[in-house]
Structure formats: C-alpha cells, structure tokens
Short mmCIF file of C-alpha atoms in Angstrom, two decimals:
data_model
loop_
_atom_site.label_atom_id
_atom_site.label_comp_id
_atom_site.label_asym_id
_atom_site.label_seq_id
_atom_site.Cartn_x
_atom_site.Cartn_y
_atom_site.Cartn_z
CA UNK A 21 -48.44 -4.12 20.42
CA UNK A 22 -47.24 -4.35 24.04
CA UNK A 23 -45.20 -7.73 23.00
CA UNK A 24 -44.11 -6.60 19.58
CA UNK A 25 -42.22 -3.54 20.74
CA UNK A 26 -39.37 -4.75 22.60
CA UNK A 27 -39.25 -7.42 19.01
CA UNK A 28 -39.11 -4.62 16.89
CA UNK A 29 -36.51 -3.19 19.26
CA UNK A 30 -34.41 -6.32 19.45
CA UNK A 31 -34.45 -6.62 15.66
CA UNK A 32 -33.61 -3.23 14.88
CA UNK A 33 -30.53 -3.55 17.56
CA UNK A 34 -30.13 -7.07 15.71
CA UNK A 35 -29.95 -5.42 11.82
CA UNK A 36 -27.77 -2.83 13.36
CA UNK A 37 -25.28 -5.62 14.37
CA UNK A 38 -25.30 -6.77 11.33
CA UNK A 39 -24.39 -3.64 9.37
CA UNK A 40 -21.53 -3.52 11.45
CA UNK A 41 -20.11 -7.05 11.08
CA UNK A 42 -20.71 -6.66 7.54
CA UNK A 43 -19.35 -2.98 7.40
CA UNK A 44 -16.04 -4.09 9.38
CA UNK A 45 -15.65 -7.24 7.48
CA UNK A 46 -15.88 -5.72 3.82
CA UNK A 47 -13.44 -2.78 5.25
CA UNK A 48 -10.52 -4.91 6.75
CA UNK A 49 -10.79 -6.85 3.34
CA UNK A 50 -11.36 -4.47 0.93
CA UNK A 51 -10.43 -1.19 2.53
CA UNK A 52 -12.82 2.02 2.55
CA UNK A 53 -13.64 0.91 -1.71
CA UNK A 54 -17.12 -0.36 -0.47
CA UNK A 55 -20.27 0.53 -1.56
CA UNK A 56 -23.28 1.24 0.57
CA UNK A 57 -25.39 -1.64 -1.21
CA UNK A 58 -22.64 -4.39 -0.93
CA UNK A 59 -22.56 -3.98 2.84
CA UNK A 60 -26.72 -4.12 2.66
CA UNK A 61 -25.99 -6.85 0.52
CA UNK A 62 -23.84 -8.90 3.23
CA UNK A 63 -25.68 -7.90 5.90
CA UNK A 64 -28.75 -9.41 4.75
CA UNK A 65 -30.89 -5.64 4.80
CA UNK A 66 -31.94 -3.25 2.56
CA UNK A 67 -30.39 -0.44 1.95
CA UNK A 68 -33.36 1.55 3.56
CA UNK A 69 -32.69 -0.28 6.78
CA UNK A 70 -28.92 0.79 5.87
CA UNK A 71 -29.73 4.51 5.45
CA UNK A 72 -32.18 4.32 8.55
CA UNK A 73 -29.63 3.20 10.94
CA UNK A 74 -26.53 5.05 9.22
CA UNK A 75 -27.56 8.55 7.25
CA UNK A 76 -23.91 8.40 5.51
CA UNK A 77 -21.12 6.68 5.00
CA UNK A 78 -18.99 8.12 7.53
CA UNK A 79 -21.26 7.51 9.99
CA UNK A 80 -20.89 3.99 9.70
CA UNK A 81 -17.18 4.26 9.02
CA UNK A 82 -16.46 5.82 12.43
CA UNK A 83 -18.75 3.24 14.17
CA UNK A 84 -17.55 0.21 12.74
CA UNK A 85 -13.73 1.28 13.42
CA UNK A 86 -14.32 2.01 17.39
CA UNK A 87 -12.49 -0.76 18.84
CA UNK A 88 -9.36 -0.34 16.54
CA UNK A 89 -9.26 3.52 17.73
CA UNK A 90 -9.65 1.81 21.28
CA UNK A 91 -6.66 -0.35 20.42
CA UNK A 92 -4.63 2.18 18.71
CA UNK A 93 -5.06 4.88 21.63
CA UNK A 94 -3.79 2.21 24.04
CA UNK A 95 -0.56 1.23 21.77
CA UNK A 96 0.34 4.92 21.72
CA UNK A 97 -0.87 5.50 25.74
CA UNK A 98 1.50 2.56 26.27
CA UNK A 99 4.01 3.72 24.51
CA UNK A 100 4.32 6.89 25.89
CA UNK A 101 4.65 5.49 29.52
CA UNK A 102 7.57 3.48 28.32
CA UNK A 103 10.03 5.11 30.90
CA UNK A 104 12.81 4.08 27.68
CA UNK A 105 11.36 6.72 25.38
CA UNK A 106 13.20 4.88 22.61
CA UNK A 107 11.61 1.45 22.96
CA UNK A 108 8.61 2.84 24.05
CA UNK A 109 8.65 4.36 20.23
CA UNK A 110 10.02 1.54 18.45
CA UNK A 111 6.73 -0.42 20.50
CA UNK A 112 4.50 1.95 19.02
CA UNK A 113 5.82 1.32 15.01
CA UNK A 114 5.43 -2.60 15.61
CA UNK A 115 1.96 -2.32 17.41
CA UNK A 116 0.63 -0.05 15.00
CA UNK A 117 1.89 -1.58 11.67
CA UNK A 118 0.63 -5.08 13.10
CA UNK A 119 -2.60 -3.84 13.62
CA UNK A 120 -2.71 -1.82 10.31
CA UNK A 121 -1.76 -4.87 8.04
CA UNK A 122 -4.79 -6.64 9.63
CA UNK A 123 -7.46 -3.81 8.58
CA UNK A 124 -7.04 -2.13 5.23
CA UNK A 125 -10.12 0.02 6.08
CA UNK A 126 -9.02 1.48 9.44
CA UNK A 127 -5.08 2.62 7.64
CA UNK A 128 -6.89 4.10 5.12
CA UNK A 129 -9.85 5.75 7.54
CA UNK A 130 -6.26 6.46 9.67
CA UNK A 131 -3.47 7.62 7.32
CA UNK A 132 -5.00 8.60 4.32
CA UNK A 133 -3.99 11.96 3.04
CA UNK A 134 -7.32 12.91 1.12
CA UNK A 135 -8.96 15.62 3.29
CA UNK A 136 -12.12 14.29 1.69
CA UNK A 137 -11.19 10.26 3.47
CA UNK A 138 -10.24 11.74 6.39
CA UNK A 139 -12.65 10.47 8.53
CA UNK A 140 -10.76 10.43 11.85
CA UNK A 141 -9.13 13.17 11.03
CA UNK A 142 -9.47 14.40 15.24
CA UNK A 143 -8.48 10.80 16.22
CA UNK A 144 -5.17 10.89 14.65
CA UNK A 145 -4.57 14.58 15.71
CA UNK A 146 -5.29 13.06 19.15
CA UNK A 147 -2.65 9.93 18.89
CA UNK A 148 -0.05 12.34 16.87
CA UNK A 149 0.02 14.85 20.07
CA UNK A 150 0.14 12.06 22.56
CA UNK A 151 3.35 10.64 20.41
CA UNK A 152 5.03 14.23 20.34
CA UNK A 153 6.26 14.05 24.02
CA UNK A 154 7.71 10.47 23.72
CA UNK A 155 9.39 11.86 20.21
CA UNK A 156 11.32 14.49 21.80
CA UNK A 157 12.34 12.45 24.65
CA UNK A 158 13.39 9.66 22.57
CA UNK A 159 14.90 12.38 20.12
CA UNK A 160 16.75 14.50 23.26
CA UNK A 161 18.32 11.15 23.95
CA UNK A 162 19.70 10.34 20.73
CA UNK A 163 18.23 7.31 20.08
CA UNK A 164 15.79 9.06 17.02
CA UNK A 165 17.07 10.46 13.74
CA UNK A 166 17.43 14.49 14.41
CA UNK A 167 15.11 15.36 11.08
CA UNK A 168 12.19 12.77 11.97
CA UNK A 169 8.71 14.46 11.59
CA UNK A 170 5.41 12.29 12.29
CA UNK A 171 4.92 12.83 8.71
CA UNK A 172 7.59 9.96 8.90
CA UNK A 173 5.54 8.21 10.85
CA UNK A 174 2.31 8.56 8.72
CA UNK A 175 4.38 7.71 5.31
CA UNK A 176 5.47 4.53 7.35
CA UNK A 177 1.97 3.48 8.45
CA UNK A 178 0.30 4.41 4.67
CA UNK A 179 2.94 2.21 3.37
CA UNK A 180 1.54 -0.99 5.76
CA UNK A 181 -1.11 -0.33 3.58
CA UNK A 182 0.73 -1.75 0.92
CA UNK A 183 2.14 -4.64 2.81
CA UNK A 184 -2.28 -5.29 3.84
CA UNK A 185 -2.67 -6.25 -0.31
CA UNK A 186 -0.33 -9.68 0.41
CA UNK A 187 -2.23 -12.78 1.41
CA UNK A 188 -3.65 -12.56 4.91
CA UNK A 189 -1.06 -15.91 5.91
CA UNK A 190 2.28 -13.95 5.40
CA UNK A 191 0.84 -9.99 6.12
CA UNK A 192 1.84 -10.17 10.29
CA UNK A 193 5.44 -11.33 9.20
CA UNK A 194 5.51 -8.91 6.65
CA UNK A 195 4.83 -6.14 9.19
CA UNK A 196 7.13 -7.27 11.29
CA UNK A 197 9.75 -7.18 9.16
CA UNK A 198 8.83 -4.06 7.74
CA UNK A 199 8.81 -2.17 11.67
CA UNK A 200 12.21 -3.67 12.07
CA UNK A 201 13.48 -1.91 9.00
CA UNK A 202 11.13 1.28 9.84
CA UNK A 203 12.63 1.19 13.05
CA UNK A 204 16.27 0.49 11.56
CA UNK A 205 15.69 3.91 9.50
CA UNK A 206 14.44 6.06 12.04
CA UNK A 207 17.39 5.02 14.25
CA UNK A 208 19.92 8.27 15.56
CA UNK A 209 22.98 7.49 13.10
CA UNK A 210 25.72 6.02 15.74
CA UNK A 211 27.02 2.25 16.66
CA UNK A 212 25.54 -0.89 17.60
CA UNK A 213 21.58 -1.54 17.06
CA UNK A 214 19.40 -2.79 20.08
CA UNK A 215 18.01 -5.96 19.93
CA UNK A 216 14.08 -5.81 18.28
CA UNK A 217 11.19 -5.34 20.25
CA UNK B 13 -12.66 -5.06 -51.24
CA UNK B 14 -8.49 -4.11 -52.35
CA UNK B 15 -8.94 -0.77 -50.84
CA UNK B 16 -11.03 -1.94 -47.33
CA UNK B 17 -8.15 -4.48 -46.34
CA UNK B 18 -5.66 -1.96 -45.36
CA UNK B 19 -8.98 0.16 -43.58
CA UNK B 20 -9.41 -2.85 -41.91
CA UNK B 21 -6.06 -3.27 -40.63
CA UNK B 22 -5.74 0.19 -40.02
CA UNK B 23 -8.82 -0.08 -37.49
CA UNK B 24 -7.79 -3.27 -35.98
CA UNK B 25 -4.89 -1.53 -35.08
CA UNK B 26 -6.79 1.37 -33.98
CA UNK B 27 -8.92 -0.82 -31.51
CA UNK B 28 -5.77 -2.61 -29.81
CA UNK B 29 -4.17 0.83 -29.55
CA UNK B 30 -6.72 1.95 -27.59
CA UNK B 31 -7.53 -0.94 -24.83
CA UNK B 32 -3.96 -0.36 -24.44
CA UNK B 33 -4.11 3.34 -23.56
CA UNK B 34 -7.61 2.41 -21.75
CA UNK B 35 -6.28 -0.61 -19.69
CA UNK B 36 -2.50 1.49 -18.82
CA UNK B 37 -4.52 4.32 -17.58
CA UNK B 38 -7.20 2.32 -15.35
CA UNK B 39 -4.72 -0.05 -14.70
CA UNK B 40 -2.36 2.93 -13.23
CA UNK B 41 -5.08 4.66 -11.58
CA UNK B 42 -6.82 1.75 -9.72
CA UNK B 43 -4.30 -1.15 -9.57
CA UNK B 44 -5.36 -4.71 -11.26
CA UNK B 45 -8.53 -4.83 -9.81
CA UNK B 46 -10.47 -3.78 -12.79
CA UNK B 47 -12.58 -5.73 -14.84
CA UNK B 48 -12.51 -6.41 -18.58
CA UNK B 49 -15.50 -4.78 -19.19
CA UNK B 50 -14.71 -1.41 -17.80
CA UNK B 51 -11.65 -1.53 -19.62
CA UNK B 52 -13.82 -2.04 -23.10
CA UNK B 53 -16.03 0.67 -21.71
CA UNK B 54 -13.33 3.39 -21.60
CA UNK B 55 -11.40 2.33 -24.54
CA UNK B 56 -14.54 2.58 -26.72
CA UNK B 57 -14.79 -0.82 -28.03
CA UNK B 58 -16.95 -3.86 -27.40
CA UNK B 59 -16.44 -6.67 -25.39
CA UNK B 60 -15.92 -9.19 -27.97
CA UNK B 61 -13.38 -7.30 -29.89
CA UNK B 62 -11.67 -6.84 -26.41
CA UNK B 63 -11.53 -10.82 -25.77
CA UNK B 64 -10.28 -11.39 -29.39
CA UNK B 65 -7.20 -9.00 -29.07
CA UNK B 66 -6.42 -9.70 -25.88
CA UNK B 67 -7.75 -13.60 -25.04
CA UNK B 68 -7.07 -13.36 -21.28
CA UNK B 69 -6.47 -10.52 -18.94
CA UNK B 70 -3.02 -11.80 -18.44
CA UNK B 71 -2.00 -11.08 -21.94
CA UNK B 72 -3.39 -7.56 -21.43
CA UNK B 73 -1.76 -6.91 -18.23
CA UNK B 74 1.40 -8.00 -19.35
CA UNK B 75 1.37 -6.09 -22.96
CA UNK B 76 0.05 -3.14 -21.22
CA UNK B 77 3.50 -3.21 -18.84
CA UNK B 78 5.63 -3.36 -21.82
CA UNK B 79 6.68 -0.29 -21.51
CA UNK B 80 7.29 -0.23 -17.25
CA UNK B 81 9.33 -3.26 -17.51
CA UNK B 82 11.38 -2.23 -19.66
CA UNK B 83 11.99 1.28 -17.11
CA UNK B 84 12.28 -1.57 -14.84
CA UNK B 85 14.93 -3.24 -16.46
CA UNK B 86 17.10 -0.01 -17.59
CA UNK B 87 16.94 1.33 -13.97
CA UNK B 88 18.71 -2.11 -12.73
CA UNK B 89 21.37 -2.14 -15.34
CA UNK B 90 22.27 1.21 -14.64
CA UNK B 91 22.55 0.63 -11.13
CA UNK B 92 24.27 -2.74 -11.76
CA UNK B 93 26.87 -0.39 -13.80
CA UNK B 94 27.54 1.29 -10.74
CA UNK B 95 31.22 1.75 -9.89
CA UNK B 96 30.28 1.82 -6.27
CA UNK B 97 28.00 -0.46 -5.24
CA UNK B 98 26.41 1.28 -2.48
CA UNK B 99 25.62 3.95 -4.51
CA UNK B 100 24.36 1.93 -7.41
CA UNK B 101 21.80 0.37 -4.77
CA UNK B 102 20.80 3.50 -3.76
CA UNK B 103 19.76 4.60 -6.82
CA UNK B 104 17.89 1.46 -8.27
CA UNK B 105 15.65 1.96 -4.82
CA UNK B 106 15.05 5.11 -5.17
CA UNK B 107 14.10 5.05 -9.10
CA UNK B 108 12.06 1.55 -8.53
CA UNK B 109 9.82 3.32 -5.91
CA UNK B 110 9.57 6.44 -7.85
CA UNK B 111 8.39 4.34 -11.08
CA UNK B 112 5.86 2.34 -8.69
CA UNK B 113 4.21 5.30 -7.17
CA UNK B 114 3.24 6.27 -10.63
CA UNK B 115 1.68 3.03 -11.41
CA UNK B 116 -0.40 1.20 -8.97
CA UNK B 117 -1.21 -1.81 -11.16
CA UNK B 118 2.54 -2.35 -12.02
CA UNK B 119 3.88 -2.17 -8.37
CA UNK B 120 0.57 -5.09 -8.10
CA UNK B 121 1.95 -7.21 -11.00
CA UNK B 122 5.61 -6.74 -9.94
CA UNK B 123 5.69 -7.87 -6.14
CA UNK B 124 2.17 -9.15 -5.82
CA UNK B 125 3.21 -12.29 -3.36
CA UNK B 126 -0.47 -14.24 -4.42
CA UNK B 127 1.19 -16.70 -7.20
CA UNK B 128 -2.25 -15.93 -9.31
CA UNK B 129 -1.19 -12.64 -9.60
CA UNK B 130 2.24 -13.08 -9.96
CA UNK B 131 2.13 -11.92 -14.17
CA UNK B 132 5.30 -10.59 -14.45
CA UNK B 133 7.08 -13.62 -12.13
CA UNK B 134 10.00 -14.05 -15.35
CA UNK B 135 10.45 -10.44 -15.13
CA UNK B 136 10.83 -10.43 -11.47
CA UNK B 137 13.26 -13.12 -11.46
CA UNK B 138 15.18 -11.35 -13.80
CA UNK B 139 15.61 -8.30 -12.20
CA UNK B 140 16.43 -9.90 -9.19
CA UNK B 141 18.89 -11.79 -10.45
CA UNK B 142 20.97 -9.06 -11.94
CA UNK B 143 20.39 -7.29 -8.48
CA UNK B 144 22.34 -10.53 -6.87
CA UNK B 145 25.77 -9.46 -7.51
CA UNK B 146 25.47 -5.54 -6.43
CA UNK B 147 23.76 -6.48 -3.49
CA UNK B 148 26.56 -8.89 -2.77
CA UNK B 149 29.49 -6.17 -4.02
CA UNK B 150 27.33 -3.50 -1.89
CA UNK B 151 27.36 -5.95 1.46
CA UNK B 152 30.91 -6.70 1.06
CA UNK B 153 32.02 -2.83 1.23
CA UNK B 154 30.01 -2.78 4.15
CA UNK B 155 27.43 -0.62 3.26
CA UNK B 156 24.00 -3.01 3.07
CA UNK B 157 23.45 -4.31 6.28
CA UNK B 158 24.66 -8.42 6.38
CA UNK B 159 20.85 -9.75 7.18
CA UNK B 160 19.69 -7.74 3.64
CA UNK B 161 17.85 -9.96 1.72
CA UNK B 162 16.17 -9.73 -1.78
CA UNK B 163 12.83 -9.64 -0.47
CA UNK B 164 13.07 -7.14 1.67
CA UNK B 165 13.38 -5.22 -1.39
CA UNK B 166 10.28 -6.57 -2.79
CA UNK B 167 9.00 -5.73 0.57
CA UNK B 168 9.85 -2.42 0.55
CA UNK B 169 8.26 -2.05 -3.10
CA UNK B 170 5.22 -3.25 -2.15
CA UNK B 171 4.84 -0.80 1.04
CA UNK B 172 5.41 1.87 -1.65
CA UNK B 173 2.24 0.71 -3.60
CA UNK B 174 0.52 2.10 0.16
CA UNK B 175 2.05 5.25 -1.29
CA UNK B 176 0.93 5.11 -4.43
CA UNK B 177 -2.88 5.66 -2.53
CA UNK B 178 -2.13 9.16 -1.53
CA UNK B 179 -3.13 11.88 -4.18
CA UNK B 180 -0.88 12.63 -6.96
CA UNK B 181 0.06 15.28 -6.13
CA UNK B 182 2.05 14.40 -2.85
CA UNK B 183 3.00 10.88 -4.16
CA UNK B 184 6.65 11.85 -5.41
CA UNK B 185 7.50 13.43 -2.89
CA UNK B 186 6.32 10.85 -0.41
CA UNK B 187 8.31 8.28 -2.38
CA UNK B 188 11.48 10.40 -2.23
CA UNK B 189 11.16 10.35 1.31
CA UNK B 190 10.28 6.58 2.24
CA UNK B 191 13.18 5.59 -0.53
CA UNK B 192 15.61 7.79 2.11
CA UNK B 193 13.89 6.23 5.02
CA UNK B 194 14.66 2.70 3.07
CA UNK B 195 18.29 3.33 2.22
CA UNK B 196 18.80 4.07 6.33
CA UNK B 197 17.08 0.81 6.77
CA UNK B 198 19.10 -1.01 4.95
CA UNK B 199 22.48 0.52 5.39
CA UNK B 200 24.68 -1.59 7.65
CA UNK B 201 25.36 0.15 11.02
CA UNK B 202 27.94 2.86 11.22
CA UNK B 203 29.32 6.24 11.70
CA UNK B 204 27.93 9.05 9.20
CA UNK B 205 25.29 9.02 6.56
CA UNK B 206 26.21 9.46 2.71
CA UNK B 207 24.32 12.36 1.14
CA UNK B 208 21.43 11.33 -0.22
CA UNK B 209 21.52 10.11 -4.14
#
C-alpha cells in the first residue's frame, strides 16, 4: 500500500492530463459539438474515470480553456495600457480574432449567445468591462465609429468563428484580413486610414 | 399491375420529395456535417432507397440547394442591374448574408475554401463573375475601397456562417448589422456615410 499510493496518485494526475489534452484538442477542432464519450474515447479512459475527474461538461470546458482566458485577459490588459487608445483597440481585434480562428471551442465557450453555452459567461463580462475604458477613450478621440457597442465587438469575434471552419493552413491569414476590414468598419468616418497593426 | 405503375411512381416520387425536405432542413440546421444515414432517418426512408435516389452525397447536397442558388443568383443580377454601383453592392452583401444566416449548410457549400467541399465551385464562379464588373463600376466611382478583392467577399460570407451559430432568433438581426459593419469595411475612405440600404 505505502508504494502504491503515490502510483495511484500519479496515474490519476496522469488520466486527468489526458482528459484535458484530449478535451482541448477535440474543442479547437471541432468546437464545443463533442461528446463526453469521444473525449474518453481519445483520451484512452472510460467514461467513469471521465465523470470521476469532471462531474459535467462544463466543468471540463472551463478547465481545459484556462490558458486561452490567460491569453485573452492579457490581449485586452495590453490593450488597454496602449497610451494610443485607438491602436491599443485595433491590437485587441487582431489579437483576439487570431487567437479565436485557432480554437473553435474557446469562440464558441467565448461569444456564443445561447445563455445555455455560456460557459464563461463572468469571463467575458470581465474582458468586456476592462475594454469599456479604452472604448470611450478611443471613441472621445474620434478615432471609433460614434454608434459602436461591444455587441459590435462580439458579432465580430462570433463571425471568426466562421473564418475557424477554413483549413487550418490559410485560417491566421484569414483573420488577419478579416481584423483589417473589422478594424476598417469600426473606423470614426473621416480621411486617411493608419497603417495596420 | 396497369394500376400499381403510376402508385409506384407516385411513391418514388414521394420518397425523393422527402430526403429533400429531410436533408434541406438538417442540412440548414447543422451545416454539411451530417451523415447519410441521419438524413434517411428523418426523412422516413431506408438507407438503400436513399443511395439509389441520390448515389452520392454530392448529388444530394447540390439538388437540395436548388432552390438557394437560384436566391443566389437573382440577388446578383439585381444588384448587377444597379444604376449605381455602390448601391447595387450594397445590396447584394447585405441580401447574400441575410440568405446565409438562414442556411448554415449553404453558406458551407458556397465559400467552403477545402476543394472537397467545394460542391457548388461552378456556381461560385458564376456569381463571381457577374460580380466582376459592379465591383469594378463600384471602385471606379470611388466608393469600394481600391485593395477590394473578390474574396474578401467570400471572406466576409463565410464569417457570417459564425453568425448563422447564434439562435434564430437574433440571427437576422445580427446579419443586418455585420452586413453594415461590412459595407464600412469596404467603402473606400472618405467624408460621410450613405444611409444604409
């Protein structure tokens, strides 16, 4: 007994990593469309062990998203201290639609509008209040369209999820493109346009 | 046996009728990604009957669009008609992402960029041919912006298929939105905004 417990520990911490490759793998792909025994499945578990380590589904959607909230929190924290409240904006549509075309899962987890799917529901209320400062600063200074809303910004971010359906080879220049244009729209109406990000 | 023929007929017709209405429904609901068998399942009928109406998926998928491609088609010659071009362009992007929204698995077979998916590739071509010379009539009045390119339509079509995720009931107004955000995207730089179409 004394040398099996720290094995049993080790390979429960081991099945747990598992799950969450699996989980995050079959997300990015396939978005949040997975079923419980397919990740089981690629994880090489049951689905007891499954169940055991994650009582739902959104358990193990919240867990297996953590570093993208990390990374998304930091786009918009970096954003924000942009002392150019205008490029520290347009920053925030490229970083975030980048990231979103790689992960299907997390734009859905993210932007989805089904209260029921709306797993991080307090982590986008969190992001969305961090980006309302920068938005009236880079609104007060003209640079942003008078009528934006972050609804604008959500619409934009829901429709990466489109662009995350092309073939993984062409999705990051497909994102670009699409912030430039995002970017393009949500532009002040007045002269010249800045040079991209 | 003289008065079973036409029964016959009359139920072979019957069956094709509904896969139809089975695939267009499923097809619309969940995009492409929906096997033949689920598609037998809802229309009633059994697999073999399914495979000998309809010998590949292709042929289903593109006799099930019949009907969107020809929407397709009528919303780009009435934009083409256009006496001002601008206007005309306007239109066809706001009617092409109101028609996708409504139809995932079109907006899939339309601007899928995986060539295996690419079903309705003639089609596509088509309509982006008769697109060439408003797009070209729109840039030289100097309303499209000079870098606009054909597939950054097709891009923007296929962000609106992240659109088409949201619940019904928001979806047309979401897509009346992005299509304004789009036009602003794609208008060349300038003083004042048109009303929108």
């Amino acid at each position: 007994m004394d040398r099996d417990l720290p094995r049993l520990r080790a390979d429960a911490q081991d099945n747990r990593d598992r799950i969450l490759v699996a989980a995050r793998a079959l997300f990015a792909e396939n978005g949040l469309d997975v079923g419980m025994r397919a990740i089981a499945r690629r994880a090489g578990v049951g689905p007891a062990t499954l169940y055991r380590r994650f009582p739902t589904r959104d358990d193990l959607v919240r867990e297996a998203f953590t570093e993208e909230m990390h990374e998304c929190r930091q786009i918009v924290v970096d954003g924000v201290a942009d002392d150019d409240p205008w490029r520290g904006f347009r920053t925030v549509v490229h970083r975030l639609l980048a990231l979103n075309v790689r992960n299907r899962g997390f734009v859905d987890a993210l932007t989805s509008a089904e209260p029921a799917r709306d797993l991080l529901v307090g982590h986008r209320r969190e992001l969305l209040g961090m980006l309302d400062g920068l938005v009236s600063r880079a609104r007060a200074a003209g640079a942003l369209r008078a009528d934006f809303g972050l609804d604008d910004l959500v619409l934009i971010l829901r429709a990466g999820r489109g662009l995350a359906l092309a073939p993984e080879a062409t999705r990051a220049r497909d994102a670009a493109r699409f912030a430039r244009l995002a970017v393009d729209a949500l532009r002040a109406p007045g002269p010249g346009r800045e040079q991209p990000v």
